[in-house]
Every structure is written in structure tokens, then in C-alpha cells.
């Protein structure tokens, strides 16, 4: 029974709980058992909140028994990236500098999950302060890809993607600053959505690069991702960048699953040389499938996308160098070097040297340099101009087509250890995802099969205009159904034998 329960989709879990066929407590127990059975190998979780999860599940069962009408995901368990504050529950951001910190409040996303009656199983591993593409930059050791334990699960939200792919949770929350939801979703064979910037509140999301950070859903099906998106999205007065507009109808789009007549643009600049042959092959098949489902596919050029990566690696470190100044040994977490005689500056320096890892220090130095008075215009200023050009590329493209598509990542999951000492190689993992962060538009990754050379998942990225979040769900749902029809099974039935 437990094994059957964890294999259900989130929508199915909610339905069997709502019908009384099973209880939220039973569903939660099945997932806690799965975590106990496999997470020593995967290391998706930094913290499992057994008691909190069971209490939340019990409350759903009691409220249901009392006749209360509950939301569409009530009783469904979820894994939350450790970058969101959770009241009373440790929040580390994958860093030593926050070890042991228990926030006094819940992030808006966390509050909305609780209000929806969802069961937070625990906090998931991540690259330190969300900087990375492999989860190897976590101070607490890497997470492993459930499809092949010697491979990376993507990053920075690799704990959440691995938890969902290994059936430790049906749903997960990640954040995407340059690709950290879409890239781990792609390499773990699941669905991951980056909402329009401002679509989901950043209140209580520990900031990396504030103009780029965006929270979003992980799930094994498109509908599940849409249900979660709808549960967390919407205006929040506590976040000044939150958009005060109706949430796009993502759930209806996922149920609609129709692409007849839809104009799909293949981004010329994202593909070809440097991409793994199996990735290109699965991408080409997805395009054929879209065509056979009635979409009108054309090629579209976005000439400035080639400058997105260098612009991002000036803008994101610049913002991080400012945001991470708050870790000063006075307010949160770690404090070392205070022998009673040292100055505040000395304590700060010693604490930051001990508390931050190599990648975080690299970014703080890069950002401080790019923002320094003599170099500001040459580096940060130029990068901001490139950012505008990329937004204009998107605007021009969306005058011709409804959505843009590309592979999500140039390669499948690479081996653990392969890129950790080669930052440039690591940065390339986000080549296709970064443009959407710079422009703030909506994008999503969905599984489109396994690469023949290594049997590892390949992701297809669907991008849409700002506030056009429903479109990627419509396209992804149509493809998901198309794959199921063609091959007679949902992609994930082949998933990891753990
Ligand atoms: N891999 C990118 C980086 O290291 C993106 C990270 C993210 O989206 N949080 O900055």
C-alpha cells in the first residue's frame, strides 16, 4: 500500500485523501518511510520534520472529518528548498554560516503551502545560497541523481528535484535565479516551472540576486506542477516586486493540453554545436511531436542570447555581493573569532572566511569588483544594457510566436566531481535557462525522454512572455499526453530503481 501511495500523482493523492479511501497521515507515513529507505543514498533532505509533517497531516484529516472544505492539494506532502524561512525549523541555505539558525517566521510560499493544507516533509539540500548547478556547493555534501547515483541532480535546487524524482515527495519547491528549477528538473526527468518574475512572492526567500530570484514548482506531471504553481502564486504586499495581477490560469492550461494552431518558435541560438547528440535528438523528436499535434513550428532568432551568460555572471554576483553583506556574525548563525578583544570588523572577517564556501566567496569578490567605482560602468552598466537587449529579443520573438522552445540544458546529468573545480564549465549548464531570468518571463522544463548514449533524462524548455505562464503548461501537457500515447506509458514509469 505504501509503495502504491508514493507512486500516485499529487492530484491522485489529494483525491484518495478527499474521498476517504486513505488518510493524509497514511500518505505522509508512506513518504517518511520512503525517505528512511532511500535518502541515505540520495541525500535530498537536510532536515526531515517528521513530527511537524505528521501533525500537519493529522490536522487535515481532522478538518476533513469535521466537514471542512479543503483545497485541491490538501494532505499532499511536499519538499521545500532550504532557502525558504520556516518558523522554528532550521534554515541553512546550504551554508555553514546559517548552521543552527531557526527563523522566527515563515516565508510567504511556506505560509501558502500550510494554508493549502499541504504537508511539509522537510527542507532540501542546495548549492550554498543557490549558487551552482550541481548541489555540490552545499556545505553539507552533495545530493545524488536518483537515475544514476554517481551523477549530479542539477542545482541549485538539486535536493528538491532529487526528492521528487526518487518518490520521496510528489511535489517540491525550488528557486530559479539562472536556471535552478529548470536545470535540475531536466536532469532528474521531472517537470519544473519558473514563473514570471514577481508571480510568486520572494518574502522569506533568502536573497541571492533579488532581480532574478523566483520560486516555483517541481512535480512528476504537468498538472501537478500547475496545481502547485497556483497554490503559491499571487500578489503579496510583503514583497514590493510582487505583481498585483490575477494569476495566469495555469491549471486550466494544464488540463487543456491543446496546441493546435499554436505558434512555436525554435530558438536558433540555443542548440547545435556543443550540445550532446542525444539531447539534440530528443529535442528534434519533441518538435516533430508538436508539429504532429498541430502546432505551427518555425525557427526564430534571438541574436543577443549569446551574451546572456556573461551578463548574468556580472549581474548575479553584483546583487549577491550586496545581499550577502547581511551575514555579519551579529545577526544570524555563525560567529567565530570573538575572543573578547577583537573588533567587530575582525569578528566579521573571521566569521565570513569560515562560514562561506569557495563559490560564494568567488561571487562576492566578482560582484564587489564589478560594482566598484572605477569599473561600474564598464561591467555592471554594460551587463544591464545587454539585459535590455535580451528582453527586446524576447519581445520581438513573441510578436511572431506564442512560445519559444529549446533544450533545457546542453547535456544530461554530468558526473559528480567533473565540474566542481571548473566554474566556467559549471556555468555552461545554464546557457539555455538564463535569458528568461534576465528578461523575467515565464519558462518551464518538461521531460522529453532519455538520451540514448547514457540513458539519462533530457529536458525541453518552453518559454512564454511575462504573465503568459499558462502557455508553457498548455504545451507541456500536450507533449506529455503525446508521449504517453506514442509510447504507452508516462515517462517516469522507467524511473530510478532505488
Ligand atoms: N547555476 C546558476 C548560478 O550558479 C543559477 C543558480 C540559480 O538559479 N539559483 O548562479
PDB file of N, CA, C and O in Angstrom, residues 145 151-152 154 183 186-188 275-280 282 409-415 418-419 429 449-459:
ATOM      1  N   UNK A 145      21.902  12.047  -8.110  1.00  0.00           N
ATOM      2  CA  UNK A 145      20.810  11.911  -9.067  1.00  0.00           C
ATOM      3  C   UNK A 145      20.206  10.510  -8.948  1.00  0.00           C
ATOM      4  O   UNK A 145      20.921   9.521  -9.099  1.00  0.00           O
ATOM      5  N   UNK A 151      25.932  10.641 -10.590  1.00  0.00           N
ATOM      6  CA  UNK A 151      25.722  11.868 -11.361  1.00  0.00           C
ATOM      7  C   UNK A 151      25.094  12.957 -10.482  1.00  0.00           C
ATOM      8  O   UNK A 151      24.449  12.648  -9.490  1.00  0.00           O
ATOM      9  N   UNK A 152      25.260  14.203 -10.931  1.00  0.00           N
ATOM     10  CA  UNK A 152      24.675  15.328 -10.195  1.00  0.00           C
ATOM     11  C   UNK A 152      23.158  15.379 -10.449  1.00  0.00           C
ATOM     12  O   UNK A 152      22.689  14.951 -11.511  1.00  0.00           O
ATOM     13  N   UNK A 154      21.590  18.159 -10.662  1.00  0.00           N
ATOM     14  CA  UNK A 154      21.351  19.542 -11.038  1.00  0.00           C
ATOM     15  C   UNK A 154      21.402  20.434  -9.809  1.00  0.00           C
ATOM     16  O   UNK A 154      21.526  19.964  -8.680  1.00  0.00           O
ATOM     17  N   UNK A 183      16.892  23.480 -14.726  1.00  0.00           N
ATOM     18  CA  UNK A 183      18.035  22.584 -14.987  1.00  0.00           C
ATOM     19  C   UNK A 183      17.969  21.312 -14.126  1.00  0.00           C
ATOM     20  O   UNK A 183      18.086  20.213 -14.654  1.00  0.00           O
ATOM     21  N   UNK A 186      15.272  19.109 -15.499  1.00  0.00           N
ATOM     22  CA  UNK A 186      15.665  18.450 -16.752  1.00  0.00           C
ATOM     23  C   UNK A 186      16.530  17.224 -16.474  1.00  0.00           C
ATOM     24  O   UNK A 186      16.268  16.144 -17.008  1.00  0.00           O
ATOM     25  N   UNK A 187      17.544  17.377 -15.648  1.00  0.00           N
ATOM     26  CA  UNK A 187      18.477  16.262 -15.454  1.00  0.00           C
ATOM     27  C   UNK A 187      17.927  15.178 -14.528  1.00  0.00           C
ATOM     28  O   UNK A 187      18.485  14.084 -14.455  1.00  0.00           O
ATOM     29  N   UNK A 188      16.826  15.475 -13.810  1.00  0.00           N
ATOM     30  CA  UNK A 188      16.186  14.444 -12.987  1.00  0.00           C
ATOM     31  C   UNK A 188      14.933  13.872 -13.645  1.00  0.00           C
ATOM     32  O   UNK A 188      14.247  13.039 -13.050  1.00  0.00           O
ATOM     33  N   UNK A 275      26.251  20.881 -27.934  1.00  0.00           N
ATOM     34  CA  UNK A 275      25.152  20.172 -27.272  1.00  0.00           C
ATOM     35  C   UNK A 275      25.340  18.663 -27.462  1.00  0.00           C
ATOM     36  O   UNK A 275      25.761  18.200 -28.526  1.00  0.00           O
ATOM     37  N   UNK A 276      24.999  17.905 -26.449  1.00  0.00           N
ATOM     38  CA  UNK A 276      25.116  16.440 -26.508  1.00  0.00           C
ATOM     39  C   UNK A 276      24.187  15.897 -27.601  1.00  0.00           C
ATOM     40  O   UNK A 276      23.018  16.298 -27.674  1.00  0.00           O
ATOM     41  N   UNK A 277      24.679  14.982 -28.452  1.00  0.00           N
ATOM     42  CA  UNK A 277      23.845  14.483 -29.558  1.00  0.00           C
ATOM     43  C   UNK A 277      22.493  13.923 -29.096  1.00  0.00           C
ATOM     44  O   UNK A 277      21.465  14.197 -29.739  1.00  0.00           O
ATOM     45  N   UNK A 278      22.457  13.190 -28.007  1.00  0.00           N
ATOM     46  CA  UNK A 278      21.194  12.615 -27.529  1.00  0.00           C
ATOM     47  C   UNK A 278      20.205  13.677 -27.079  1.00  0.00           C
ATOM     48  O   UNK A 278      18.988  13.507 -27.181  1.00  0.00           O
ATOM     49  N   UNK A 279      20.717  14.795 -26.584  1.00  0.00           N
ATOM     50  CA  UNK A 279      19.862  15.908 -26.183  1.00  0.00           C
ATOM     51  C   UNK A 279      19.216  16.510 -27.435  1.00  0.00           C
ATOM     52  O   UNK A 279      18.003  16.741 -27.490  1.00  0.00           O
ATOM     53  N   UNK A 280      20.037  16.702 -28.466  1.00  0.00           N
ATOM     54  CA  UNK A 280      19.518  17.279 -29.716  1.00  0.00           C
ATOM     55  C   UNK A 280      18.505  16.345 -30.377  1.00  0.00           C
ATOM     56  O   UNK A 280      17.513  16.783 -30.954  1.00  0.00           O
ATOM     57  N   UNK A 282      16.484  14.077 -28.877  1.00  0.00           N
ATOM     58  CA  UNK A 282      15.190  14.100 -28.171  1.00  0.00           C
ATOM     59  C   UNK A 282      14.475  15.437 -28.403  1.00  0.00           C
ATOM     60  O   UNK A 282      13.245  15.495 -28.495  1.00  0.00           O
ATOM     61  N   UNK A 409      18.962  22.040 -21.137  1.00  0.00           N
ATOM     62  CA  UNK A 409      20.393  22.023 -20.796  1.00  0.00           C
ATOM     63  C   UNK A 409      21.166  21.444 -21.987  1.00  0.00           C
ATOM     64  O   UNK A 409      20.629  20.603 -22.725  1.00  0.00           O
ATOM     65  N   UNK A 410      22.428  21.855 -22.155  1.00  0.00           N
ATOM     66  CA  UNK A 410      23.207  21.318 -23.282  1.00  0.00           C
ATOM     67  C   UNK A 410      23.556  19.834 -23.136  1.00  0.00           C
ATOM     68  O   UNK A 410      23.784  19.163 -24.131  1.00  0.00           O
ATOM     69  N   UNK A 411      23.596  19.330 -21.889  1.00  0.00           N
ATOM     70  CA  UNK A 411      23.958  17.923 -21.671  1.00  0.00           C
ATOM     71  C   UNK A 411      23.018  17.316 -20.635  1.00  0.00           C
ATOM     72  O   UNK A 411      22.295  18.033 -19.951  1.00  0.00           O
ATOM     73  N   UNK A 412      23.086  16.004 -20.509  1.00  0.00           N
ATOM     74  CA  UNK A 412      22.385  15.331 -19.413  1.00  0.00           C
ATOM     75  C   UNK A 412      23.234  15.498 -18.141  1.00  0.00           C
ATOM     76  O   UNK A 412      24.275  16.166 -18.160  1.00  0.00           O
ATOM     77  N   UNK A 413      22.789  14.864 -17.055  1.00  0.00           N
ATOM     78  CA  UNK A 413      23.482  14.991 -15.758  1.00  0.00           C
ATOM     79  C   UNK A 413      24.941  14.571 -15.895  1.00  0.00           C
ATOM     80  O   UNK A 413      25.238  13.471 -16.358  1.00  0.00           O
ATOM     81  N   UNK A 414      25.857  15.446 -15.479  1.00  0.00           N
ATOM     82  CA  UNK A 414      27.278  15.105 -15.580  1.00  0.00           C
ATOM     83  C   UNK A 414      27.743  14.429 -14.284  1.00  0.00           C
ATOM     84  O   UNK A 414      27.054  14.492 -13.266  1.00  0.00           O
ATOM     85  N   UNK A 415      28.906  13.753 -14.350  1.00  0.00           N
ATOM     86  CA  UNK A 415      29.364  13.025 -13.158  1.00  0.00           C
ATOM     87  C   UNK A 415      29.694  13.954 -11.986  1.00  0.00           C
ATOM     88  O   UNK A 415      30.204  15.057 -12.191  1.00  0.00           O
ATOM     89  N   UNK A 418      33.014  16.241 -11.723  1.00  0.00           N
ATOM     90  CA  UNK A 418      33.575  16.603 -13.029  1.00  0.00           C
ATOM     91  C   UNK A 418      33.793  18.108 -13.208  1.00  0.00           C
ATOM     92  O   UNK A 418      34.780  18.541 -13.794  1.00  0.00           O
ATOM     93  N   UNK A 419      32.857  18.927 -12.696  1.00  0.00           N
ATOM     94  CA  UNK A 419      32.950  20.370 -12.969  1.00  0.00           C
ATOM     95  C   UNK A 419      33.166  21.209 -11.721  1.00  0.00           C
ATOM     96  O   UNK A 419      33.239  22.432 -11.817  1.00  0.00           O
ATOM     97  N   UNK A 429      26.074  25.026 -17.771  1.00  0.00           N
ATOM     98  CA  UNK A 429      24.852  24.222 -17.593  1.00  0.00           C
ATOM     99  C   UNK A 429      23.599  25.088 -17.718  1.00  0.00           C
ATOM    100  O   UNK A 429      22.511  24.587 -17.986  1.00  0.00           O
ATOM    101  N   UNK A 449      12.230  12.387 -22.671  1.00  0.00           N
ATOM    102  CA  UNK A 449      12.857  11.105 -22.980  1.00  0.00           C
ATOM    103  C   UNK A 449      14.261  11.016 -22.416  1.00  0.00           C
ATOM    104  O   UNK A 449      14.737  11.920 -21.733  1.00  0.00           O
ATOM    105  N   UNK A 450      14.903   9.878 -22.717  1.00  0.00           N
ATOM    106  CA  UNK A 450      16.256   9.628 -22.210  1.00  0.00           C
ATOM    107  C   UNK A 450      17.235   9.724 -23.376  1.00  0.00           C
ATOM    108  O   UNK A 450      16.930   9.303 -24.490  1.00  0.00           O
ATOM    109  N   UNK A 451      18.414  10.282 -23.099  1.00  0.00           N
ATOM    110  CA  UNK A 451      19.436  10.337 -24.153  1.00  0.00           C
ATOM    111  C   UNK A 451      19.952   8.930 -24.395  1.00  0.00           C
ATOM    112  O   UNK A 451      20.278   8.219 -23.444  1.00  0.00           O
ATOM    113  N   UNK A 452      20.013   8.496 -25.665  1.00  0.00           N
ATOM    114  CA  UNK A 452      20.387   7.111 -25.938  1.00  0.00           C
ATOM    115  C   UNK A 452      21.801   6.764 -25.451  1.00  0.00           C
ATOM    116  O   UNK A 452      22.053   5.637 -25.059  1.00  0.00           O
ATOM    117  N   UNK A 453      22.712   7.738 -25.452  1.00  0.00           N
ATOM    118  CA  UNK A 453      24.095   7.395 -25.096  1.00  0.00           C
ATOM    119  C   UNK A 453      24.315   7.114 -23.623  1.00  0.00           C
ATOM    120  O   UNK A 453      25.251   6.414 -23.255  1.00  0.00           O
ATOM    121  N   UNK A 454      23.474   7.671 -22.738  1.00  0.00           N
ATOM    122  CA  UNK A 454      23.717   7.425 -21.305  1.00  0.00           C
ATOM    123  C   UNK A 454      22.449   7.079 -20.520  1.00  0.00           C
ATOM    124  O   UNK A 454      22.495   6.913 -19.300  1.00  0.00           O
ATOM    125  N   UNK A 455      21.309   6.975 -21.255  1.00  0.00           N
ATOM    126  CA  UNK A 455      20.043   6.650 -20.586  1.00  0.00           C
ATOM    127  C   UNK A 455      19.669   7.604 -19.478  1.00  0.00           C
ATOM    128  O   UNK A 455      19.071   7.195 -18.474  1.00  0.00           O
ATOM    129  N   UNK A 456      20.021   8.860 -19.642  1.00  0.00           N
ATOM    130  CA  UNK A 456      19.678   9.859 -18.632  1.00  0.00           C
ATOM    131  C   UNK A 456      18.673  10.856 -19.219  1.00  0.00           C
ATOM    132  O   UNK A 456      18.655  11.091 -20.433  1.00  0.00           O
ATOM    133  N   UNK A 457      17.833  11.431 -18.350  1.00  0.00           N
ATOM    134  CA  UNK A 457      16.751  12.294 -18.818  1.00  0.00           C
ATOM    135  C   UNK A 457      17.217  13.557 -19.548  1.00  0.00           C
ATOM    136  O   UNK A 457      18.255  14.132 -19.208  1.00  0.00           O
ATOM    137  N   UNK A 458      16.403  13.941 -20.526  1.00  0.00           N
ATOM    138  CA  UNK A 458      16.609  15.165 -21.302  1.00  0.00           C
ATOM    139  C   UNK A 458      15.405  16.073 -21.040  1.00  0.00           C
ATOM    140  O   UNK A 458      14.271  15.588 -20.957  1.00  0.00           O
ATOM    141  N   UNK A 459      15.659  17.373 -20.930  1.00  0.00           N
ATOM    142  CA  UNK A 459      14.559  18.317 -20.689  1.00  0.00           C
ATOM    143  C   UNK A 459      14.315  19.210 -21.887  1.00  0.00           C
ATOM    144  O   UNK A 459      15.238  19.581 -22.613  1.00  0.00           O
TER     145      UNK A 459
END
